[in-house]
Amino acid sequence: MSAHVPSLEELRALPQVQQPTYQDPAEAARAIEQLRTLPPLVFAGECDELRDKLAEVAEGRAFLLQGGDCAETFDTVTGDNVKGKLRVLLSMAVVMTYAGQVPVVKVGRIAGQYAKPRSKDTETRNGVTLPSYRGDAVNGLDFTEEARRHDPGRLLKVYNASSATLNLVRAFVKGGFADLRTIHSWNADFVRNSNVENRYEELADEIERALAFMVTCGVSDQTLSEVDFYASHEALLLDYEHAMTRIDSRSQLPYDTSGHMIWIGERTRQLDGAHVELLRHVQNPIGIKLGPTSTPEDALGLADAIDPDRIPGRITFITRMGASNVREKLPPLVKGIEASGRKVAWVCDPMHGNTFETGNGFKTRSYSDVVEELNGFFDVHDELGTWPGGMHIELTGDDVTECLGGAFELGEADLADRYQTACDPRLNRNQSLELAFMVAERLSDGRIKRPNLIDEFRNNDF
Ligand code: PEP
Ligand code: CO
C-alpha cells in the first residue's frame, strides 16, 4: 500500500452508486473543504490496535461483537441514548466473555453511522413521491420536500454528532462506567422479570465472586476498570470519507479518521467502483458485507483488491445470507477464501438477510430467524473447521418494539407500541442480551474448537 490517495475528482470519475445529488455543487464543495480542516475523530494507532485484535479474531482466538443502530440520528445524540447502547453492548460482551469463555473485541455501529443505502431512490405516500430518506447525513426523515432535499451542510453535522458521541464513549469506557465492579448496575433498569434478566443477574454474581477473589489475592489491574471499545460505520458517502482521510504523521500512510473500522456495504462493493478504490488505499481494518448472491470469486476479488499484502486483521467478511440461505450459501465462500490461504475474520450479520414487512406495514425481523441464521453460521464453520469469528447486529439500549419474538414474545400487534428506528428494525435490550446468552452457549457447548482459556491460564507463567 502507498501513501497515495485518489483525489475526489478521480473517485468521482469511477462508477458509483448510492451517492447524494446536491443541487448546489459549490455549497457541497465548501462543506467538504471545511471537513478537511477539522481534527481527526480517531487516531491511526487506535486503528492499528483494532486491526491487531481482528487478526486475533481471524486466527480463532477472539470473537467480534459489532453492534448498534441501523441508522444513528442527530436527535438521538443524547447522554442517555449513548449510555444505553454502550451498556447493552458491554453486558453482551461480558456474557460472551464469561459464559462463552472467549475474549470479545467490542466495536459499536456508532459515532458515524449516519448514511444509508436504499433500494429505491424515491418513496411514494398517498400519491406523493419524494426522494427516499438516506440517513441524517444526507436528508431528513420527515416526509416533506424540504426535509428530503439532499443537504451538504449535514456532513458537518455528522462530524459534530460523531465527535460528541465518541467523546462520551471514550469517557464511559475509560472513566469508570465500564468497571467490572459496576456490572450489576449496567443492568439496573432492564425490563425485570424476564428469564434473561435473571440469568444476567446470576452471571453477574458469579463474576463478582471471581473478581472479589482476585482482588483479595492482590490482583489490581486497570483491565478490571476499563475496556477497549471502537467505533465503526458503513463508509458510504465518498465525499465525507474522502475528506476525513488523512496521512498519518508517523507512518506517512493514509487512514480514514472518521472511525476505527469502516465497512463496505452489500450495494456498494463493485470491484471497479469508487468505494473499493477509496477503501483499498486506507489502512483501517475494513469490513466487507457479503449477501446471498456473492460468489467465491467476488469475495476473492475484493480481498485481493483491498488487501493485496494479506495484512493480518485487515479484512473482516460480514456475511448476511438470511436464515434460509446460510447453510447453502456460506460454505462456498468460506471454502474459496480458505483455499486461497487467506486468514480473514468471518462475522455473521443475522439481521440484513431476514427483513420483511408485516401485514400492518412494519419493516421487521423475527428473533427466531436471527437465532436460526446464527445457528447456521456456527454449524457451517463447525463443519468446515473454521472459526465463527463474530456477530454484527442492529440493536438499541432502549426497550423498543421493532423485532418480533424474544423472551417477551412480541407479536405483530405490539410493533406499533415503540417502533422508533429511522431505518431497519433493531433488537431491544432484552432480545440483545438473550442473543448474547445464545451465542455464549454455542461457543461453549464443546462443538466448536475454540481457544482453551483454562489451559492457557494453567500454562501462563505470568
Ligand atoms: C446495514 O448494515 O445497515 C446495511 C445496509 O447492510 P447491507 O449493506 O448488508 O445491506
Ligand atoms: Co440496517
XYZ file of C-alpha atoms and ligand atoms in Angstrom, residues 70 109 116 352 365 394 424, ligand 2:
8
model
C -29.084 0.684 11.771
C -22.055 0.787 14.955
C -27.976 4.634 4.449
C -29.996 -7.879 6.913
C -37.300 -9.196 11.706
C -28.558 -3.881 14.927
C -34.097 -1.081 9.947
Co -29.592 -1.878 8.595
